[in-house]
Tab-separated table of C-alpha atoms in Angstrom:
chain	number	residue	atom	x	y	z
A	1	UNK	CA	99.601	86.276	114.744
A	2	UNK	CA	97.708	83.255	116.754
A	3	UNK	CA	100.554	83.456	119.501
A	4	UNK	CA	99.379	87.125	120.381
A	5	UNK	CA	96.326	85.685	122.030
A	6	UNK	CA	98.416	83.227	124.194
A	7	UNK	CA	100.361	85.841	125.538
A	8	UNK	CA	97.884	86.605	128.662
A	9	UNK	CA	98.451	82.916	129.969
A	10	UNK	CA	102.102	83.617	130.102
A	11	UNK	CA	102.012	84.943	134.029
A	12	UNK	CA	105.369	86.592	134.028
A	13	UNK	CA	103.815	89.092	130.800
A	14	UNK	CA	100.062	88.852	132.119
A	15	UNK	CA	101.273	90.312	135.592
A	16	UNK	CA	102.343	93.308	133.792
A	17	UNK	CA	99.586	94.784	131.705
A	18	UNK	CA	101.838	97.398	129.777
A	19	UNK	CA	104.445	94.769	128.776
A	20	UNK	CA	101.655	91.953	127.841
A	21	UNK	CA	99.918	94.798	125.668
A	22	UNK	CA	103.560	95.679	123.872
A	23	UNK	CA	103.846	92.189	123.211
A	24	UNK	CA	100.930	91.102	121.766
A	25	UNK	CA	100.845	94.203	119.430
A	26	UNK	CA	104.473	93.550	118.159
A	27	UNK	CA	103.754	89.456	117.902
A	28	UNK	CA	100.303	90.538	115.973
A	29	UNK	CA	102.065	93.092	113.618
A	30	UNK	CA	105.034	90.691	113.006
A	31	UNK	CA	102.667	88.394	111.857
A	32	UNK	CA	100.791	90.143	109.432
A	33	UNK	CA	104.147	91.856	108.193
A	34	UNK	CA	105.398	88.080	107.572
A	35	UNK	CA	102.083	87.165	105.696
A	36	UNK	CA	101.489	89.948	103.877
A	37	UNK	CA	105.427	89.605	102.626
A	38	UNK	CA	104.986	86.034	101.836
A	39	UNK	CA	105.309	84.433	98.333
A	40	UNK	CA	102.286	85.218	95.848
A	41	UNK	CA	101.234	81.581	96.373
A	42	UNK	CA	100.665	82.035	99.882
A	43	UNK	CA	99.441	85.521	99.572
A	44	UNK	CA	96.734	83.547	96.811
A	45	UNK	CA	95.978	80.745	99.306
A	46	UNK	CA	95.172	83.671	102.017
A	47	UNK	CA	92.935	85.655	100.007
A	48	UNK	CA	91.001	82.282	98.685
A	49	UNK	CA	90.740	81.106	102.490
A	50	UNK	CA	89.475	84.508	103.692
A	51	UNK	CA	86.917	84.606	100.452
A	52	UNK	CA	85.379	81.495	101.484
A	53	UNK	CA	85.117	82.476	105.152
A	54	UNK	CA	83.946	85.910	105.036
A	55	UNK	CA	79.830	86.217	103.883
A	56	UNK	CA	80.524	89.222	102.172
A	57	UNK	CA	82.498	89.739	98.843
């Protein structure tokens, strides 16, 4: 998911705004999908981190 935010640093992709946007969204959706479909143990760890990081419940 973090790689989606690094796309603007790649000159050839950043030169074309539409391509950069498409690549960013594709990487972001792929990362979220991969995280959600990961094992139950990984999902539990992510949930624990989010509960600690977010000020509301």
